[in-house]
Short mmCIF file of C-alpha atoms in Angstrom, two decimals:
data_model
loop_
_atom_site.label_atom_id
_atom_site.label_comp_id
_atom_site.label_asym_id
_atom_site.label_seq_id
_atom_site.Cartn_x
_atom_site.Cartn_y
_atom_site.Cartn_z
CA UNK N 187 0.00 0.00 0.00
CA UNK N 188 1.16 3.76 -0.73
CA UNK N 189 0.86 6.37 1.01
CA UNK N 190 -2.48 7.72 -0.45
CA UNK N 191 -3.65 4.42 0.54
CA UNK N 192 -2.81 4.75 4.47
CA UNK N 193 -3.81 8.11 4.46
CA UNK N 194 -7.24 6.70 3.35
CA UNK N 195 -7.35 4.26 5.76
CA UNK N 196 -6.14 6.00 8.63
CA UNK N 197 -8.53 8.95 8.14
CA UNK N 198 -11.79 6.23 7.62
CA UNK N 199 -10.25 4.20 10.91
CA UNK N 200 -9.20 7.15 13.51
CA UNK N 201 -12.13 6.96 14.93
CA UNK N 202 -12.15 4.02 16.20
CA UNK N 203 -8.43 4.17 17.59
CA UNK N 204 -6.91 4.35 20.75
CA UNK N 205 -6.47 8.08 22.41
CA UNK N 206 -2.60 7.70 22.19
CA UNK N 207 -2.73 5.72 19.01
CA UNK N 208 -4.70 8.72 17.59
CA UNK N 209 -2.27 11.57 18.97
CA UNK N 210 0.23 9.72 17.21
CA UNK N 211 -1.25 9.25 13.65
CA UNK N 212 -2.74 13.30 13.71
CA UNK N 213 0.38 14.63 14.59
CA UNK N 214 2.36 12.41 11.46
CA UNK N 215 -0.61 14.14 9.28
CA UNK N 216 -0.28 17.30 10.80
CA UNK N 217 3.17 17.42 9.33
CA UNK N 218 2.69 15.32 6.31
CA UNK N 219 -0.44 17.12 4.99
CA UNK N 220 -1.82 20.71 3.58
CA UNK N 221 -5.13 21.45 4.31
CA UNK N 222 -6.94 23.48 2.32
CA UNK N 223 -9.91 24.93 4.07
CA UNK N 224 -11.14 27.03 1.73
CA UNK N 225 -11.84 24.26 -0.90
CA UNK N 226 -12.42 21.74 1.73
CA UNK N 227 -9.33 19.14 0.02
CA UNK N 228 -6.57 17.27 1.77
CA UNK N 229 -3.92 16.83 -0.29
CA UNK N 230 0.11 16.30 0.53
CA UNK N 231 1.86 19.00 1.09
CA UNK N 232 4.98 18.21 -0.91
CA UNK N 233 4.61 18.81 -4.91
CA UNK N 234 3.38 14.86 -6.11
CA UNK N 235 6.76 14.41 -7.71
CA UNK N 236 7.27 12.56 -4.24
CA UNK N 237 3.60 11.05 -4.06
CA UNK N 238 3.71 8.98 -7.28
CA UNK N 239 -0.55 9.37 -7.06
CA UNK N 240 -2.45 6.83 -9.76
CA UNK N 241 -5.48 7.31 -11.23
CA UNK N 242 -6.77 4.56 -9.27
CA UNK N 243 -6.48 6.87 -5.67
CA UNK N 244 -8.10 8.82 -4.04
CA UNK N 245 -7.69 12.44 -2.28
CA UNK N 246 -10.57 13.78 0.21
CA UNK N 247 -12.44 16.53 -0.99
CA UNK N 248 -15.37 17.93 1.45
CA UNK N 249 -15.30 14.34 3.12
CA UNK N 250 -15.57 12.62 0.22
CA UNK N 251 -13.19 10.21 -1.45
CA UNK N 252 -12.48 11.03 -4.87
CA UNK N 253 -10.34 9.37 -7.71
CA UNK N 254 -7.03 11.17 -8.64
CA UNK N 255 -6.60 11.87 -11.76
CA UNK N 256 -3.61 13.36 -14.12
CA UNK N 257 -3.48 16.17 -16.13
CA UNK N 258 -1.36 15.80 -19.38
CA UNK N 259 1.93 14.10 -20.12
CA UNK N 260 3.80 12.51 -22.85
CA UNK N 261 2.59 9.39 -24.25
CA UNK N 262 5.04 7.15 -23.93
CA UNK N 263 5.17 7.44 -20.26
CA UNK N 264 3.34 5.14 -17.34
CA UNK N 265 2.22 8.52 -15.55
CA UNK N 266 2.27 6.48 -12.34
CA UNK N 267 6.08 6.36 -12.77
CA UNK N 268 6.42 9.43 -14.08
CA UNK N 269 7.76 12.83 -11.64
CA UNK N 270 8.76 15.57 -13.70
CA UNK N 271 9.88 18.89 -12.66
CA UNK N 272 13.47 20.25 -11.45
CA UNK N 273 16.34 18.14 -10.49
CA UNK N 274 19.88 18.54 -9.59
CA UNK N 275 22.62 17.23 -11.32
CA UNK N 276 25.72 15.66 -9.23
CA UNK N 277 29.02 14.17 -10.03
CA UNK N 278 30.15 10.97 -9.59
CA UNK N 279 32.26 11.83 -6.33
CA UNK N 280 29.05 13.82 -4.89
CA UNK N 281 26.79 12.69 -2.07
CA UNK N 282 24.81 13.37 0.85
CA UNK N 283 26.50 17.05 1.11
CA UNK N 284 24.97 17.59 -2.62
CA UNK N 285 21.52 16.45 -2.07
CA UNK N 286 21.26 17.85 0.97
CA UNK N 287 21.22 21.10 -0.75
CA UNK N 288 17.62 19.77 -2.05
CA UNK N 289 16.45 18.25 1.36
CA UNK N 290 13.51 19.86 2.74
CA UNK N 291 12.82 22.15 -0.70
CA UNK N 292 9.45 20.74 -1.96
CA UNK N 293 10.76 22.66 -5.19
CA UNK N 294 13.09 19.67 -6.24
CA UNK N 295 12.24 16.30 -7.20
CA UNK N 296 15.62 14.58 -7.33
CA UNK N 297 18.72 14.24 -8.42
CA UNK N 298 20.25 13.04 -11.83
CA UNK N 299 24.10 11.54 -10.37
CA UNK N 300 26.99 10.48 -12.33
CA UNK N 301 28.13 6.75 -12.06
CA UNK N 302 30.80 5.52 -14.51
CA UNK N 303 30.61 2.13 -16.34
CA UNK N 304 33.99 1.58 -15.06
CA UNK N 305 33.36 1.91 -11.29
CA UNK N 306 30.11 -0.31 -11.81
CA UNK N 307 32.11 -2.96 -14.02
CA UNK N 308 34.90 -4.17 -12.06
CA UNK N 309 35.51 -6.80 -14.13
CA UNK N 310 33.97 -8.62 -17.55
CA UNK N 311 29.74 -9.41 -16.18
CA UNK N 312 30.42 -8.63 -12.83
CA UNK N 313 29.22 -5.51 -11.38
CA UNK N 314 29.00 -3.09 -8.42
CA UNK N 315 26.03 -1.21 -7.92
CA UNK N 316 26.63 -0.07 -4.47
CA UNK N 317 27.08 3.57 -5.09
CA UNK N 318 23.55 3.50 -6.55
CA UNK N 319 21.99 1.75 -4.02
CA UNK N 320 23.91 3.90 -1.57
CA UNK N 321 22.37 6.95 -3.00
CA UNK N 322 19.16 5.62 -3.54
CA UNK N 323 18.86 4.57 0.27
CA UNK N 324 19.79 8.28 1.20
CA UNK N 325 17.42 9.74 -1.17
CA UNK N 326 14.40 7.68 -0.23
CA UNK N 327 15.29 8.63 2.91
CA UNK N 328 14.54 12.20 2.81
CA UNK N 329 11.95 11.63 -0.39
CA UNK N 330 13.58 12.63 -3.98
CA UNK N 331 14.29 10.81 -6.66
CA UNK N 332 17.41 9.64 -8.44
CA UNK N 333 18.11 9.36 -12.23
CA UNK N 334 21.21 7.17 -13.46
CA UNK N 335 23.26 9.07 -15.68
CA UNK N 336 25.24 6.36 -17.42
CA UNK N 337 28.75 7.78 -18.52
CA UNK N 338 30.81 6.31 -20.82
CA UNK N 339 33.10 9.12 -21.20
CA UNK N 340 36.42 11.07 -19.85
CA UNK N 341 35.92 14.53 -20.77
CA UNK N 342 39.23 15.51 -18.97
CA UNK N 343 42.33 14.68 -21.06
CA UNK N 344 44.58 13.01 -19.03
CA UNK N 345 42.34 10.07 -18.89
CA UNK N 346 42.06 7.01 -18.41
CA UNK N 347 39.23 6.09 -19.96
CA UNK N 348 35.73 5.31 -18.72
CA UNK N 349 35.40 1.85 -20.15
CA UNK N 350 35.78 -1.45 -18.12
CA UNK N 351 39.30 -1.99 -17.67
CA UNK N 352 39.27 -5.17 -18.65
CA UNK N 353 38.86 -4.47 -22.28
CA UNK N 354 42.08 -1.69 -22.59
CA UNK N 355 44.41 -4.64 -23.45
CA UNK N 356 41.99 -6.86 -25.57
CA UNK N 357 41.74 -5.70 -29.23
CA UNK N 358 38.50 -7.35 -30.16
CA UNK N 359 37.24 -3.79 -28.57
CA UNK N 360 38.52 -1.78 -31.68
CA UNK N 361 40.89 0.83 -31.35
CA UNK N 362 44.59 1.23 -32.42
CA UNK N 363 47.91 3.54 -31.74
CA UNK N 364 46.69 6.23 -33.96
CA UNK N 365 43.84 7.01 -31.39
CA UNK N 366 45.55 6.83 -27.99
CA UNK N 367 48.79 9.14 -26.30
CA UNK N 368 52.40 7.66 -27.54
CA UNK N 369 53.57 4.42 -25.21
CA UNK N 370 49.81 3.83 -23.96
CA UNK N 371 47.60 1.46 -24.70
CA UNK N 372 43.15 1.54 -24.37
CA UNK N 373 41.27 -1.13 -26.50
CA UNK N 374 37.64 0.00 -26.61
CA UNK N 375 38.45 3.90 -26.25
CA UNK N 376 39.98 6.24 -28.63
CA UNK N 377 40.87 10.36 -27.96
CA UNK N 378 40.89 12.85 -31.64
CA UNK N 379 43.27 13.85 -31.24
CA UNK N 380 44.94 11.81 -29.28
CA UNK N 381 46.60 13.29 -25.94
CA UNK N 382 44.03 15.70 -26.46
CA UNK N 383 40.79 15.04 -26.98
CA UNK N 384 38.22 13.39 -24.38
CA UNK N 385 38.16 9.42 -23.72
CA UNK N 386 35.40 8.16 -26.10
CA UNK N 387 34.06 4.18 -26.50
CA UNK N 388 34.11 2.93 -29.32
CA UNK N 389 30.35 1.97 -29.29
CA UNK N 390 29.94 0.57 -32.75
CA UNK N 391 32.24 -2.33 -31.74
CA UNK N 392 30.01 -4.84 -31.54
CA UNK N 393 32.16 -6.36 -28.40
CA UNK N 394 31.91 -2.93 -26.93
CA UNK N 395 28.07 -2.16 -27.93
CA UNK N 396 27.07 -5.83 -26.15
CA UNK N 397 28.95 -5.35 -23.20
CA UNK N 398 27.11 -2.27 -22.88
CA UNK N 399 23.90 -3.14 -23.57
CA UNK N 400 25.09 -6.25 -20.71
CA UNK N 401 25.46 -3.89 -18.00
CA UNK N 402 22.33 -1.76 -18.70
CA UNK N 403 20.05 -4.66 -18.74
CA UNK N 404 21.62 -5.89 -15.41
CA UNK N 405 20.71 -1.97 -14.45
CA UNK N 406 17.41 -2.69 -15.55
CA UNK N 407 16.63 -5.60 -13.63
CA UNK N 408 18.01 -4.25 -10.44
CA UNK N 409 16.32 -0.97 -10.75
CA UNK N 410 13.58 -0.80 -12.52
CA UNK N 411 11.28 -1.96 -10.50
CA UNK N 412 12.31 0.88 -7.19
CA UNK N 413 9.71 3.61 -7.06
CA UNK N 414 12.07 6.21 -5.81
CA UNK N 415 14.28 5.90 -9.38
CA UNK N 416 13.11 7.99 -12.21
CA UNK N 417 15.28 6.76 -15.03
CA UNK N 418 18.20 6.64 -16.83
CA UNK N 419 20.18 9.27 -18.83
CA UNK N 420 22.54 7.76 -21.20
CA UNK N 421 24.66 10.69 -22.52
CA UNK N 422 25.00 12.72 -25.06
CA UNK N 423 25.30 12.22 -28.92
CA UNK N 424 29.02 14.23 -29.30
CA UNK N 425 31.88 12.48 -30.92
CA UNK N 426 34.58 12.30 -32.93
CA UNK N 427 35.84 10.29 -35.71
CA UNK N 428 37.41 7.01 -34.38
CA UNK N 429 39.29 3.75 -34.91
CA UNK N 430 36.90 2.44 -37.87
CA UNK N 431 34.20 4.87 -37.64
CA UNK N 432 31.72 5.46 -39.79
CA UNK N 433 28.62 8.22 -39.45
CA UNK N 434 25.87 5.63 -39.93
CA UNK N 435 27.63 3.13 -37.77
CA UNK N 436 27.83 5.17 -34.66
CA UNK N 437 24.13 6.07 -35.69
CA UNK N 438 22.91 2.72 -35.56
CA UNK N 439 25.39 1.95 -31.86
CA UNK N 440 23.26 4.67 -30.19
CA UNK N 441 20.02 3.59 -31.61
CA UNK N 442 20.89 0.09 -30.49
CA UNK N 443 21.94 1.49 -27.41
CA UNK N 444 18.93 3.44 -26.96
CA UNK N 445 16.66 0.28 -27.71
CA UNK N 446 18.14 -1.92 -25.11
CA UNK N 447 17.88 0.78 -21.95
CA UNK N 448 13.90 1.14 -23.23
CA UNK N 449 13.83 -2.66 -22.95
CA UNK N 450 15.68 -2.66 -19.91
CA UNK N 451 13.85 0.17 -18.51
CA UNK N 452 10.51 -0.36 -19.36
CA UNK N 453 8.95 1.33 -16.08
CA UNK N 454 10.92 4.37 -16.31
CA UNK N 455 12.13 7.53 -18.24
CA UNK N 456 14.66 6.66 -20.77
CA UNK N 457 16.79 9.87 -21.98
CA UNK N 458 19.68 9.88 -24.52
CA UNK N 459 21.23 13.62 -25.53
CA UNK N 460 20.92 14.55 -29.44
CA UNK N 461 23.54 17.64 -29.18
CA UNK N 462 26.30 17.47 -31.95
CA UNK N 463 26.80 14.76 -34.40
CA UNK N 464 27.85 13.59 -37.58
CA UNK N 465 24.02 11.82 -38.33
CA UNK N 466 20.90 13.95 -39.06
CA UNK N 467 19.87 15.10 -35.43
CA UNK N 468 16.32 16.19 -36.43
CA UNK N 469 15.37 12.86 -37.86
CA UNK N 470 17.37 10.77 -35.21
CA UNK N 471 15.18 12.82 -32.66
CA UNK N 472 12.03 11.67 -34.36
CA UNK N 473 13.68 8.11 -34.16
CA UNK N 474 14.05 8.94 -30.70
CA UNK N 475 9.99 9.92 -30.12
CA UNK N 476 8.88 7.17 -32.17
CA UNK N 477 10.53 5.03 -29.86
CA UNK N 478 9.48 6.39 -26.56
CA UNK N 479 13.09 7.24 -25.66
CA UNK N 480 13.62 10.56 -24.01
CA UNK N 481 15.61 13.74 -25.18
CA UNK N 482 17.32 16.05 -23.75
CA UNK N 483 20.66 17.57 -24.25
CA UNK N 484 23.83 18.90 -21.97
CA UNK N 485 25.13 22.74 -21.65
CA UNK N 486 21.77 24.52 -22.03
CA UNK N 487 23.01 27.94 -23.62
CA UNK N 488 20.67 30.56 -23.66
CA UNK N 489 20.92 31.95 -27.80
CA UNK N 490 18.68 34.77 -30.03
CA UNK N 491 18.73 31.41 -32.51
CA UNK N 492 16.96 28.38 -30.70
CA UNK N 493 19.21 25.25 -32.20
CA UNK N 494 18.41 22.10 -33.30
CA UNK N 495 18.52 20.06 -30.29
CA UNK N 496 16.29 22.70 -28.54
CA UNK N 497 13.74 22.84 -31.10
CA UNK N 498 14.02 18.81 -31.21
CA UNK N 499 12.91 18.87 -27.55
CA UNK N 500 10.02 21.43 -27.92
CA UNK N 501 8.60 19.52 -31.30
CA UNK N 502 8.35 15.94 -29.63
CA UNK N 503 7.21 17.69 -26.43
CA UNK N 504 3.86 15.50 -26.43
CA UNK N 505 5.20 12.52 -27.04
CA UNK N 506 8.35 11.59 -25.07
CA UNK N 507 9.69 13.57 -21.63
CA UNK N 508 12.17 16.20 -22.49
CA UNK N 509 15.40 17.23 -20.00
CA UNK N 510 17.83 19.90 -20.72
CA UNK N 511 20.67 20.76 -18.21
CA UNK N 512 22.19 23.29 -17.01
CA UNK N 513 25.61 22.53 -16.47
CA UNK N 514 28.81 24.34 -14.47
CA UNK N 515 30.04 26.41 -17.28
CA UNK N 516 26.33 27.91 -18.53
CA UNK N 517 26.25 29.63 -15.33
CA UNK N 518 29.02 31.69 -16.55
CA UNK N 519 27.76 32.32 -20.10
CA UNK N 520 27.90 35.94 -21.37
CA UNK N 521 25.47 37.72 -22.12
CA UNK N 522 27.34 39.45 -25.37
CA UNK N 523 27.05 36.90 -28.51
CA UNK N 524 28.98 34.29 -29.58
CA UNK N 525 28.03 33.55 -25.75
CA UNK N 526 30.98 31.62 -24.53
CA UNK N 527 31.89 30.72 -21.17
CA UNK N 528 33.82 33.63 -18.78
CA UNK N 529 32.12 36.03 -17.60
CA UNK N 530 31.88 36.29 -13.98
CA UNK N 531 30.74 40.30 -13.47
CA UNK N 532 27.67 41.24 -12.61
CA UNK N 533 25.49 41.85 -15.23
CA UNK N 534 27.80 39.93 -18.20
CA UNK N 535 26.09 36.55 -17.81
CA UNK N 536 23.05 35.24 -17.93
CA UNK N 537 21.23 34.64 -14.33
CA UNK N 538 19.40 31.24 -13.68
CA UNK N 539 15.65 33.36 -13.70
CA UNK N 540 16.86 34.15 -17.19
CA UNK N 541 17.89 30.73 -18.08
CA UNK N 542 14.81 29.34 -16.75
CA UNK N 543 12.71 32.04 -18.33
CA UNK N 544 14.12 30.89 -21.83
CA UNK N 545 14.14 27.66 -21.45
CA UNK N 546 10.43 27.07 -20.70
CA UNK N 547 9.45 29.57 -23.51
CA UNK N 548 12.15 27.79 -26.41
CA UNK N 549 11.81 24.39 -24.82
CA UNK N 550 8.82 23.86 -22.59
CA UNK N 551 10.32 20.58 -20.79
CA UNK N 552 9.27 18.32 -18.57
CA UNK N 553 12.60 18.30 -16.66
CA UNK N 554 15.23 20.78 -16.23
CA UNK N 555 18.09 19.85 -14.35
CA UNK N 556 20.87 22.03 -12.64
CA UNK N 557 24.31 21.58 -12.02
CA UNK N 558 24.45 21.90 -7.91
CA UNK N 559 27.84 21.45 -7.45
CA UNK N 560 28.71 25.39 -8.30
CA UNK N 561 28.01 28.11 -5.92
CA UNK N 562 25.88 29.96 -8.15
CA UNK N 563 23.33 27.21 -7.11
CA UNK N 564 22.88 28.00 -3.72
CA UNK N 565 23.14 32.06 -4.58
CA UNK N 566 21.02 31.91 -7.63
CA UNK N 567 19.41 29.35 -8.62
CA UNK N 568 17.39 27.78 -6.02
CA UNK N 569 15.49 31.41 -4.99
CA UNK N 570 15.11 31.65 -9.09
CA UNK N 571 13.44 28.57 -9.11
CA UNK N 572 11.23 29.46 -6.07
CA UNK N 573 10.68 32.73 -7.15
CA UNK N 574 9.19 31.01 -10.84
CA UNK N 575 7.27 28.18 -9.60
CA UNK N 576 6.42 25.03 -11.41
CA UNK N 577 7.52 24.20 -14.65
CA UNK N 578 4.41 24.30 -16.24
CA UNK N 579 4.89 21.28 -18.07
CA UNK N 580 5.31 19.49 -14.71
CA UNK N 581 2.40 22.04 -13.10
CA UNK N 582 -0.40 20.26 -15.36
CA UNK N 583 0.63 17.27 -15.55
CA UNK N 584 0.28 17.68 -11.56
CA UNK N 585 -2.99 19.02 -11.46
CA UNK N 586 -4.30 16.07 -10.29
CA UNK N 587 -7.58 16.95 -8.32
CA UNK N 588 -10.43 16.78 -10.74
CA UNK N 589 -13.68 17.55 -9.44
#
């Protein structure tokens, strides 16, 4: 039973309880509930991102049970499983000190967190979920929601790579000297240019694409089935050429990719990232919708010309959940055009109410996620978000009290 359930049953039974047994259960309502006099409803204080209510529940309006119901959301989604709004996004090394910058702030739903296929893939098929079940224990705790974000990737030069260590000296994983820093070796990853660019897999190996595909189905069936996680992000569509590469093969890797988290994930929101890429991003975005799979994209910069992936979001908006983020460096994007990252003076960059203001009239998502880990969080963004309200995607779909 949920909690809609017991608060049913414990409003139809307090009658009959004991005088200390009832002290007890008002006083958990009297700090779990809102009442609304005015209109005579109980309903829970928190936004529902936390409440997870069904059609098949039931609030109290002027004494009277009656069914919950939603108001709109994409179509691919189980609405039950479904809590859109704002989230926070955290790195892999972040933890309670993050979300705690969430806990208590009905505003937030969750968190989207960072966990790399090489911490959770010790070696080949065997895996270590513990820093997701870690966090998830922790965030159930103190009721938000966690998204995996699955990442493949080093974006930091140095390295190593992201991939399972197991496949750096194995050559069935693709990848050769032309790719990788001189006197190192890392089968299944490739940098262009190497000792430069960021750690990439080499997804369209089909040794690398399975073992992939291995460790998001064992995702799946640990995870899919916990009401407190929302979904999984898996990245975003950015590369560079690689150890035999082709356009239409790394194409068909993410679709694959893409495919097998849906499968594996069949509860939950699925999102994959159509930013930059060699492939037609429009028409891999319908792909994308047709498919119930989720799009978003990383580094949400505010432009006078809304881009591709934006307007990708905004034209599947009905049919599949949409999540841009706002990462570390768009809190420092200036205002003056071409827009790039630096300015730290008042006045030079745009201010989270202005990113969120732009974002919900170019974009309209269902998510929007913020980088936490930055100071401009705490100074900017969370009184922004406060000061805005709702997304008003999330808002409707919310608007669950039909009378």
């Amino acid at each position: 039973m949920n909690f809609a359930r017991h608060l049913v049953f414990a409003l139809n039974h307090i009658g009959r309880m004991t005088f200390s047994l009832r002290r007890i259960v008002l006083r958990i309502l009297a700090s779990s509930l809102l009442v609304l006099t005015s209109a005579g409803v109980v309903v829970m204080a928190a936004p529902p991102a936390s409440s997870g209510w069904s059609s098949s529940e039931c609030v109290v309006v002027n004494g009277k049970c009656v069914p919950g119901t939603y108001g709109s959301y994409p179509k691919s989604v189980k609405p039950e499983n479904f809590h859109p709004g704002y989230y926070i996004m955290a790195g892999k090394n972040d933890g309670q000190y993050t979300f705690d910058k969430i806990k208590g702030n009905p505003d937030f739903v969750g968190v989207m967190k960072v966990y790399v296929w090489r911490d959770m893939e010790t070696s080949e098929g065997v895996y270590d979920f513990s820093n997701i079940e870690n966090d998830l224990a922790y965030l159930r705790s103190i009721g938000k929601r966690l998204i995996i974000y699955f990442e493949k990737t080093e974006w930091y030069t140095p390295g190593p790579p992201r991939t399972p260590s197991y496949m750096w000296n194995n050559p069935i994983y693709g990848g050769n000297a032309s790719y990788w820093p001189s006197g190192v070796t890392f089968y299944g990853a490739y940098q262009n240019p190497p000792g430069q660019g960021a750690w990439r897999a080499t997804i369209w190996n089909s040794n690398v694409q399975n073992r992939m595909l291995a460790i998001i189905s064992a995702l799946g069936k640990r995870f899919n089935g916990e009401p407190y996680i929302e979904g999984l992000n898996l990245g975003e569509t950015s590369a560079e050429p690689g150890p035999d590469y082709s356009p239409s093969a790394l194409e068909s890797a993410f679709k694959a990719i893409a495919l097998g988290a849906k499968n594996a994930f069949p509860g939950k929101t699925v999102i994959l990232q159509p930013n930059f890429a060699p492939f037609d991003i429009v028409q891999f975005g319908k792909w994308l919708a047709d498919n119930g799979i989720g799009i978003g994209t990383p580094d949400l910069v505010v432009n006078e010309t809304v881009s591709e992936p934006y307007l990708i979001q905004k034209t599947h908006h009905d049919a599949v959940p949409t999540a841009p983020d706002v990462e570390w460096d768009n809190y420092e994007r200036c205002k003056a055009p071409p827009h790039w990252a630096g300015c730290t003076a008042p006045g030079t960059y745009f201010t989270s109410a202005e990113i969120l203001d732009w974002t919900v009239k170019n974009i309209n998502p269902w998510y929007m996620i913020w980088d936490a880990t930055r100071g401009e969080f705490t100074r900017d963004t969370i009184s922004a978000v406060r000061n805005y309200g709702p997304l008003p995607a999330a808002r409707d779909f919310y608007n669950s009290l039909k009378q």
